Short mmCIF file of C-alpha atoms and ligand atoms in Angstrom, two decimals:
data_model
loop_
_atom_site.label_atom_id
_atom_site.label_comp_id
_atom_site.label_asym_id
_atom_site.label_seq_id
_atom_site.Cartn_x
_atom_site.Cartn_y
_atom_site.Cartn_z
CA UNK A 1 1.75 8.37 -20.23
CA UNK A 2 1.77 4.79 -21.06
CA UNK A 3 -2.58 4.54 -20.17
CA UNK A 4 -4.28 7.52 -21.00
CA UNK A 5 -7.52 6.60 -19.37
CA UNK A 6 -7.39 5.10 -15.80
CA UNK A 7 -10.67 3.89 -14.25
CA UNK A 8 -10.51 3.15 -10.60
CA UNK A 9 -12.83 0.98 -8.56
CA UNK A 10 -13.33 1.99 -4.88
CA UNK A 11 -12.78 4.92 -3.44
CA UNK A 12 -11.78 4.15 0.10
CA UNK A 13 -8.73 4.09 2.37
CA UNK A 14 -6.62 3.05 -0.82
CA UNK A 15 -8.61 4.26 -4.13
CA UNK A 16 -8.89 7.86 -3.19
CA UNK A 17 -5.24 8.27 -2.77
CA UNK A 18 -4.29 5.73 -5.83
CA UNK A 19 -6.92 8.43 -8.27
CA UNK A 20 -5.21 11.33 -6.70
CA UNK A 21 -1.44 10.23 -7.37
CA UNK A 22 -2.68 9.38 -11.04
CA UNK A 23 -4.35 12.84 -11.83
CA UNK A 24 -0.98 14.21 -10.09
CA UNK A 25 0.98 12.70 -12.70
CA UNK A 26 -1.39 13.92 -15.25
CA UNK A 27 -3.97 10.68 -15.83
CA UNK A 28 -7.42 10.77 -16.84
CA UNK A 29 -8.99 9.03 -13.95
CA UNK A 30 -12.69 7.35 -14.13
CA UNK A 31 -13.61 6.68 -10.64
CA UNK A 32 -16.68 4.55 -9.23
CA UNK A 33 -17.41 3.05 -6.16
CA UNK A 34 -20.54 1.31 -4.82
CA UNK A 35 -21.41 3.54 -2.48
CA UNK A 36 -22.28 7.15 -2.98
CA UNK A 37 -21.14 8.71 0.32
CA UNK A 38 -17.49 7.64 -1.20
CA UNK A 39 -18.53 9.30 -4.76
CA UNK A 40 -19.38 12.58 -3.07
CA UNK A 41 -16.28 12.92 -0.77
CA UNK A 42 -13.71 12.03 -3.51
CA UNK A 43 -12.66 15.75 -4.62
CA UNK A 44 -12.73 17.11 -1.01
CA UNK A 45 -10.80 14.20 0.20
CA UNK A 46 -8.04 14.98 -2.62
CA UNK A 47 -8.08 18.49 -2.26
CA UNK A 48 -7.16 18.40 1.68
CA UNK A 49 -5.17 15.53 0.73
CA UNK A 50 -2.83 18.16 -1.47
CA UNK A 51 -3.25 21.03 0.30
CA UNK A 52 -1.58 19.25 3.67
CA UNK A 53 1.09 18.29 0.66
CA UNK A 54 1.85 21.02 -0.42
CA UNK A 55 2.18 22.71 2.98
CA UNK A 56 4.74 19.67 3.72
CA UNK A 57 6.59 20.17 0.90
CA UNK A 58 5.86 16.96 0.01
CA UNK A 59 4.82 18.24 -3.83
CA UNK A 60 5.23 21.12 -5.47
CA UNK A 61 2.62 23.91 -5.85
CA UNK A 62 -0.04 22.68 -8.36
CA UNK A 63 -3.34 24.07 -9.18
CA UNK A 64 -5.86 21.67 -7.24
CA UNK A 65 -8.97 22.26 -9.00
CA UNK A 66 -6.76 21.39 -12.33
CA UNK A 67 -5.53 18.20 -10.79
CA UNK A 68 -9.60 17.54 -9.93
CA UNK A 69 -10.82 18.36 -13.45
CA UNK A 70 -8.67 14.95 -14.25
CA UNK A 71 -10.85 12.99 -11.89
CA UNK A 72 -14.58 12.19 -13.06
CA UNK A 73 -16.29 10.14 -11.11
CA UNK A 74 -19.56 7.55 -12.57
CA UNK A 75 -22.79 6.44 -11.47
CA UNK A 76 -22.53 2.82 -12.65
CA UNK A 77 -19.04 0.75 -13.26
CA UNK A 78 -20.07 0.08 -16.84
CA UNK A 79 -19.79 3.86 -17.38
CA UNK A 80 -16.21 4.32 -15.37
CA UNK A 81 -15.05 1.78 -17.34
CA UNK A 82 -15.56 2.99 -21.10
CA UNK A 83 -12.41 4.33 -22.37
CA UNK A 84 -10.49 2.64 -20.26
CA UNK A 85 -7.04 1.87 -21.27
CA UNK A 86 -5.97 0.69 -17.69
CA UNK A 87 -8.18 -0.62 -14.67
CA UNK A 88 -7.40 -0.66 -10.82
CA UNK A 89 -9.46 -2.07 -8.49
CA UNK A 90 -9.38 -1.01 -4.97
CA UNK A 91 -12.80 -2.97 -3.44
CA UNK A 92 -13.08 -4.64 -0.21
CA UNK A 93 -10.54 -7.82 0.38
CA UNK A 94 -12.92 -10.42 -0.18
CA UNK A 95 -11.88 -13.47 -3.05
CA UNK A 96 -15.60 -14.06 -4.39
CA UNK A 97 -16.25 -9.50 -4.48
CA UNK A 98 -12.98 -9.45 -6.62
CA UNK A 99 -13.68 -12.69 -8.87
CA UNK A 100 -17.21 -11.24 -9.43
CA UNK A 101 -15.47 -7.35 -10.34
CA UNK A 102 -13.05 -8.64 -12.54
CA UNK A 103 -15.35 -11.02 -14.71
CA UNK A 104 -18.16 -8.03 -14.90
CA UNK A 105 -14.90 -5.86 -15.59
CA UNK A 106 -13.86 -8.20 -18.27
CA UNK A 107 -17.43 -7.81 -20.02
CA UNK A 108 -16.63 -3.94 -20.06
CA UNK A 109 -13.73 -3.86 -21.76
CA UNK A 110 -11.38 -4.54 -24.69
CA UNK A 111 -8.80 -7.62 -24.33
CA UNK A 112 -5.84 -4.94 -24.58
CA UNK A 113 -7.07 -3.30 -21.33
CA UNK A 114 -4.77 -4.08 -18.17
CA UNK A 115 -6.26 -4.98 -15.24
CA UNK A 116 -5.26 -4.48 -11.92
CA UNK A 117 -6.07 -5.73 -7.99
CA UNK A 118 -4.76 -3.64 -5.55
CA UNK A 119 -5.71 -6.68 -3.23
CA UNK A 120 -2.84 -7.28 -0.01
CA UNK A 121 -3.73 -11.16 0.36
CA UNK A 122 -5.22 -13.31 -2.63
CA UNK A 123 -3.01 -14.20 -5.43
CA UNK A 124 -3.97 -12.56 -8.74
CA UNK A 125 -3.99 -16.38 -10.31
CA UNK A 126 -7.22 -16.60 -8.14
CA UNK A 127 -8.67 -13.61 -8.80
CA UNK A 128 -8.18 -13.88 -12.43
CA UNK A 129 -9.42 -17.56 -12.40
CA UNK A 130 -12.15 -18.43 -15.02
CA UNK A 131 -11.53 -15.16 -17.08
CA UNK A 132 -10.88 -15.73 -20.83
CA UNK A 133 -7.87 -12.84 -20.55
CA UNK A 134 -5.77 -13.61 -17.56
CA UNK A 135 -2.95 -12.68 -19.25
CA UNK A 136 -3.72 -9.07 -18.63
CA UNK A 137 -4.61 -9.25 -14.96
CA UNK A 138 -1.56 -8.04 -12.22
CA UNK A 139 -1.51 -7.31 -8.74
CA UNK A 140 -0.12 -4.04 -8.05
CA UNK A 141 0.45 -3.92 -4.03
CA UNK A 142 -0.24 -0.07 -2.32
CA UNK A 143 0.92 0.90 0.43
CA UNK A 144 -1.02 3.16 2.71
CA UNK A 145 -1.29 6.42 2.37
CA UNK A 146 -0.50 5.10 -1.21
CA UNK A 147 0.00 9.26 -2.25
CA UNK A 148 2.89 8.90 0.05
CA UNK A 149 4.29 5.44 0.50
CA UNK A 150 6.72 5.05 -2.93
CA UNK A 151 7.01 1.74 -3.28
CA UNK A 152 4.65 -0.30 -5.25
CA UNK A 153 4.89 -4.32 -5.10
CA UNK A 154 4.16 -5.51 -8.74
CA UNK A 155 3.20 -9.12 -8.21
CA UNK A 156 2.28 -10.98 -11.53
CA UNK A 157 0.36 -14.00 -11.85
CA UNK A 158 0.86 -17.29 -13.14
CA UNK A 159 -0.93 -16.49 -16.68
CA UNK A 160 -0.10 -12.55 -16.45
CA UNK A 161 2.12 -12.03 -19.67
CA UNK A 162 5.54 -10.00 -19.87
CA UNK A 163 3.52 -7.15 -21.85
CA UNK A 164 0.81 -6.46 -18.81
CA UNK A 165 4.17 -6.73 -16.74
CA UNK A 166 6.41 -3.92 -18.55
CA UNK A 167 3.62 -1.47 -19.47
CA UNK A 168 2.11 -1.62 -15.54
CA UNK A 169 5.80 -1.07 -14.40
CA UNK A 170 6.76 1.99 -16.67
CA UNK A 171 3.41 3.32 -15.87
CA UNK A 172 3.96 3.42 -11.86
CA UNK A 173 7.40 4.95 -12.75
CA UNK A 174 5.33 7.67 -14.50
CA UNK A 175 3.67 8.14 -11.41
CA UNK A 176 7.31 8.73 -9.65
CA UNK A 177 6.32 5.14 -7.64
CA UNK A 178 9.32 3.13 -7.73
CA UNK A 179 7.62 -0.15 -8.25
CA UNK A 180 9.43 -3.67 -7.18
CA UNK A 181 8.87 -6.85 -9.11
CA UNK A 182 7.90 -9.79 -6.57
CA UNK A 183 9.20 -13.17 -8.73
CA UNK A 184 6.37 -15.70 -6.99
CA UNK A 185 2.91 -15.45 -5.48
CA UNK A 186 3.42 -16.40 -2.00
CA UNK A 187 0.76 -15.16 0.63
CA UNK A 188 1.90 -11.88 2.08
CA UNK A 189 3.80 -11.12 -1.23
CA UNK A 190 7.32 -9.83 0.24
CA UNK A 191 7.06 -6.57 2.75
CA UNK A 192 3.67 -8.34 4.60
CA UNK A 193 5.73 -10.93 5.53
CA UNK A 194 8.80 -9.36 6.66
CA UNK A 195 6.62 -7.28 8.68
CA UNK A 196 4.77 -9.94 9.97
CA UNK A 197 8.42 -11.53 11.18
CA UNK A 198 8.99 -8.37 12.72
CA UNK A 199 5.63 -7.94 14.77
CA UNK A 200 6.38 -11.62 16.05
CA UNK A 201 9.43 -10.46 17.84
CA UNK A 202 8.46 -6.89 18.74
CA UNK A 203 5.18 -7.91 20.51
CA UNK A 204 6.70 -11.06 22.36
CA UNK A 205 9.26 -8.62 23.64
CA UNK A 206 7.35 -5.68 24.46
CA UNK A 207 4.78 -8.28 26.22
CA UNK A 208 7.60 -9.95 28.45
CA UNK A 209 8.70 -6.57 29.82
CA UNK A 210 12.06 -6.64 27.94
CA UNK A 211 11.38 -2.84 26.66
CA UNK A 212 8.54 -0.32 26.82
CA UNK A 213 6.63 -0.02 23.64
CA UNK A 214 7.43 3.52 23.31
CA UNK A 215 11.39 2.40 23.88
CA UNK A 216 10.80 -0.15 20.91
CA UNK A 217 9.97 2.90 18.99
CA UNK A 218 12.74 4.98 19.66
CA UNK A 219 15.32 2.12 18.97
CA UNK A 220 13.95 1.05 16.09
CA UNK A 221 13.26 4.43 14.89
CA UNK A 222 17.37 5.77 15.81
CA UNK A 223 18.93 2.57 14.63
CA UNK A 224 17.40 -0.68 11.96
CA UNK A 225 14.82 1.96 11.05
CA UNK A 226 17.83 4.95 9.85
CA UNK A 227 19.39 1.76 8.39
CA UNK A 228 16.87 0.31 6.70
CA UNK A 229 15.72 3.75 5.07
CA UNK A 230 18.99 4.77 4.34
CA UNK A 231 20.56 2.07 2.25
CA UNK A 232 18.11 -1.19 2.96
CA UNK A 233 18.69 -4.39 5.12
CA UNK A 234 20.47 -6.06 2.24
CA UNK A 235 23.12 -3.32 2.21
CA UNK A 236 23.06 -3.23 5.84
CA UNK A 237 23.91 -6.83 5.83
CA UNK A 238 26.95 -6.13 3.45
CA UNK A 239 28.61 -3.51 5.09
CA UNK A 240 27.98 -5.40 8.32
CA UNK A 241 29.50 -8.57 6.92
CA UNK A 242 27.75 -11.76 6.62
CA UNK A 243 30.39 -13.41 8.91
CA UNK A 244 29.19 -11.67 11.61
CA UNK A 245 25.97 -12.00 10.98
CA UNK A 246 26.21 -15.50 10.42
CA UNK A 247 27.57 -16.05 14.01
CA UNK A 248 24.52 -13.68 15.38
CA UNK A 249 22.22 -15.68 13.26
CA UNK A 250 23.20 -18.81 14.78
CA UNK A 251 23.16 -17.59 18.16
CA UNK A 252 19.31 -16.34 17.74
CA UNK A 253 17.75 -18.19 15.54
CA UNK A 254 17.10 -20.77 18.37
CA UNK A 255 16.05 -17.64 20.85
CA UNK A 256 13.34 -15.86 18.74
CA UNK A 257 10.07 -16.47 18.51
CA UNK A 258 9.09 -18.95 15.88
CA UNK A 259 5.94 -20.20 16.64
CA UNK A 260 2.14 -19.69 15.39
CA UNK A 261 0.52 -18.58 18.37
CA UNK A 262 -0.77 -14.94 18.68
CA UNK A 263 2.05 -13.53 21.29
CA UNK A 264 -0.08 -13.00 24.80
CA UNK A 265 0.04 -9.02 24.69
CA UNK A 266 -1.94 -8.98 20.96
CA UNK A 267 -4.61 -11.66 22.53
CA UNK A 268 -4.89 -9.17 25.61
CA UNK A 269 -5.27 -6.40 23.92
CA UNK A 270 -7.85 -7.37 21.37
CA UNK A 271 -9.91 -8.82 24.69
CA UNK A 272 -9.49 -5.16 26.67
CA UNK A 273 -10.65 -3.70 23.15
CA UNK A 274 -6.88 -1.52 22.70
CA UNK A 275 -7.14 -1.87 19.36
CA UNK A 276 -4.95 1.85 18.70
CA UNK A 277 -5.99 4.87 17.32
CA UNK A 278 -9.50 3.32 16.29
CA UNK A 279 -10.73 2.65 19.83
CA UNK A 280 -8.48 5.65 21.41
CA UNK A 281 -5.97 3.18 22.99
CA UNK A 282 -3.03 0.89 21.72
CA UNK A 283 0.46 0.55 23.43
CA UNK A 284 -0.29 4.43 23.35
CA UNK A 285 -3.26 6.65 24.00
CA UNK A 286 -5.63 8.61 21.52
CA UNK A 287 -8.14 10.66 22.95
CA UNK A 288 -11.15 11.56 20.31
CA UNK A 289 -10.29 15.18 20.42
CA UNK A 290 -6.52 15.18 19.65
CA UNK A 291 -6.88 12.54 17.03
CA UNK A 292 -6.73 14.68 14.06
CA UNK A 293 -3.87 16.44 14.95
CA UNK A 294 -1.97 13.12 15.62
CA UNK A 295 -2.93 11.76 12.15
CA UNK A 296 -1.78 14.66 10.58
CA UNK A 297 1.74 15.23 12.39
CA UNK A 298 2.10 11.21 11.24
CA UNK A 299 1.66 12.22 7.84
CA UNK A 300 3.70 14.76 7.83
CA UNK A 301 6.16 12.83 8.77
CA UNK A 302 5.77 10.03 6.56
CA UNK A 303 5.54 12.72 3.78
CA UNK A 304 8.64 14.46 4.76
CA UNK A 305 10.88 10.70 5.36
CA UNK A 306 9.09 9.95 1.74
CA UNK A 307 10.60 13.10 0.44
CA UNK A 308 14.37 12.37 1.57
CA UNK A 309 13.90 8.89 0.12
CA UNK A 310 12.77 10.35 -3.12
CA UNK A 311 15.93 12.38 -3.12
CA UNK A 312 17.87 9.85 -1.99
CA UNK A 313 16.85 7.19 -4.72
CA UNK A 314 17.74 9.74 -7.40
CA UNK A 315 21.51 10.09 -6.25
N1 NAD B 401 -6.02 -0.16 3.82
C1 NAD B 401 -4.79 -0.58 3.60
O1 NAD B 401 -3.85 -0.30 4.36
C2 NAD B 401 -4.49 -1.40 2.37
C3 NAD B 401 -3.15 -1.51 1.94
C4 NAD B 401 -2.88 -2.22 0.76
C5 NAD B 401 -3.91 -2.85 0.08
N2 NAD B 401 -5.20 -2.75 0.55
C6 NAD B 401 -6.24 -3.41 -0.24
O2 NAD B 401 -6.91 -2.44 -1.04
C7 NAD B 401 -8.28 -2.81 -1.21
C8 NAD B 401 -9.16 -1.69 -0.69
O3 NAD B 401 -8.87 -1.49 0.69
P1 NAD B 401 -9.30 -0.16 1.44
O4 NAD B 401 -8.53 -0.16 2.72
O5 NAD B 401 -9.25 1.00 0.52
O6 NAD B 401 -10.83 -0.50 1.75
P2 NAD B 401 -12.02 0.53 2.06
O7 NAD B 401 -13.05 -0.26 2.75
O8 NAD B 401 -11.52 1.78 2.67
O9 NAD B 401 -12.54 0.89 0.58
C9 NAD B 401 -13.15 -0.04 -0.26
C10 NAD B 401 -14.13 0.71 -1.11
O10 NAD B 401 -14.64 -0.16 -2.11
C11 NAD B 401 -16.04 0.04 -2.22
N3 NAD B 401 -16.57 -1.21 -2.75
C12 NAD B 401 -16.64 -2.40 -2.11
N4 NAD B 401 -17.12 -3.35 -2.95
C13 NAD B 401 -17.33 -2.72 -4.15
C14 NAD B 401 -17.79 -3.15 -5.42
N5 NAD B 401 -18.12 -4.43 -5.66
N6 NAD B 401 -17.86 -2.25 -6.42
C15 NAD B 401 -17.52 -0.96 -6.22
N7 NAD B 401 -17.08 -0.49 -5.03
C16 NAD B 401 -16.98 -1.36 -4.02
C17 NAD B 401 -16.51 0.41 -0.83
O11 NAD B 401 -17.72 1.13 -0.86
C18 NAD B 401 -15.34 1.23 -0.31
O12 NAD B 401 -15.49 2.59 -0.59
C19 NAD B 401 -8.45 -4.13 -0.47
O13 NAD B 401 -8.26 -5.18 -1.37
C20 NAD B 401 -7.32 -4.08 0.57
O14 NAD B 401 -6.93 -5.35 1.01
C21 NAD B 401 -5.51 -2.03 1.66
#
């Protein structure tokens, strides 16, 4: 593999999946987070992690405690990092917590060694601001469950060099991520802000009354959704033809939502707590005792879309 030696830094939401797809693949993964309670869940996490995988379908049968050997986990940072040929940092979203990791990161180890932020809002030029090697510091953009999602967004930064660029790419390709290159920093990076356009509409509709949020679902799901998965919007756009479009695009443009404010429904719903699955209640209901079950049968699913995508990319 391009890195030999992977050290990973926190081992939440993000950082447990991110170690397990690199041990997967075969990596040597140094893990450390902060907190032990993260430390001493790490290889159970994994394990259920792959055996729900493998039951999907979603990998093929490998020996778990092998793919756990690969993953040793530190007492300090200083220790995670030693040997490391290639850094990811997966702490909590906070500018001043990253600038502080990557300069303590930067004592640690050799100029050579890539780092990167996993970070889904501050521009790596920040984060890297002040260091004496920016040129090795990328943002590589996760997607949760990032041992599922496949795409990676690979967002340089204004000092990151072509080098740090080409060897972080080939190495998320070793990891069977299919990694896109994002050419400027902009807040939201691409896919944050396209949802974020999306969310706009779909919440100002669903809070008029125009369709039930479980409707929404179901057409988007059997229609832009198939589309979108199948052959992306781009294509969609093509065999659609533009002139068409064109027309519908200057019929809307004027009709959809365009402002700042927070559409009423999201302002309501924060207020009446209906937060989703973390408080039990969204547009749909989650009662504590079924909420396992639903978080598995979504992951199943997204493992089982991820693996007709996976075949799909490779025709
Ligand atoms: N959750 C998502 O959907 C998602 C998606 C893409 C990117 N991200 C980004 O990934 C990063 C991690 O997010 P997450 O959802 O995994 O958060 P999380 O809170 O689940 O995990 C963060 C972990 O980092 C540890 N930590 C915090 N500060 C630390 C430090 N200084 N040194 C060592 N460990 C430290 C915490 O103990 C925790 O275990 C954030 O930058 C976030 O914005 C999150």
């Amino acid at each position: 593999m391009e890195f030999e030696n992977i050290t990973i830094v926190g081992l939440g939401t993000m950082g447990h999946g991110i170690a397990q797809t690199i041990a997967l693949a075969g990596g040597n993964v140094r893990a450390f987070d902060s907190d032990n309670a993260h430390i001493d869940q790490l290889h159970k996490r994994i394990s259920d992690n792959l055996s729900v995988m493998m039951e999907a379908e979603a990998i093929a049968e490998v020996s778990v405690s092998e793919v756990l050997d690969r993953i040793t986990c530190f007492e300090s940072q200083a220790a995670a990092l030693d040997q490391a040929d290639f850094v990811i940092e997966a702490i909590a979203e906070n500018l001043h917590v990253k600038q502080e990791f990557f300069a303590s990161c930067e004592a640690c180890v050799a100029p050579e060694v890539v780092m990167a932020s996993n970070t889904s809002s501050f521009p790596v030029t920040a984060i890297s601001q002040g260091l004496q090697y920016p040129s090795r510091v990328i943002n590589t953009h996760w997607f949760n469950p990032p041992h599922v999602i496949p795409v990676v967004e690979v967002i340089p930064g204004t000092k990151t060099n072509l080098d740090t660029i080409e060897r972080t790419t080939k190495f998320l390709k070793e990891l069977g991520k299919h990694p896109v290159r994002i050419h400027q920093e902009l807040p939201g990076f691409v896919l944050n802000r396209l949802q974020v356009a999306l969310f706009r509409e779909m919440l100002d509709l669903v809070g008029r009354g125009v369709i039930s949020a479980e409707d929404l679902d179901i057409a988007v799901r059997g229609s832009l959704g198939l589309r979108w998965a199948a052959v992306g919007p781009m294509r969609v756009g093509d065999f659609g033809g533009w002139d068409i479009l064109t027309k519908v695009y200057e019929v809307l443009a004027s009709e959809i939502r365009s402002d700042i404010q927070l559409p009423d429904v999201l302002v309501r719903m924060q207020a009446e707590g209906k937060l989703g699955l973390k408080t039990g209640q969204g547009f749909f209901e989650f009662p504590e005792d079924d909420q396992q079950r639903v978080i598995a049968d979504k992951d199943r699913k997204f493992m089982a879309w991820a693996k007709v995508l996976r075949e799909s990319y490779e025709v």
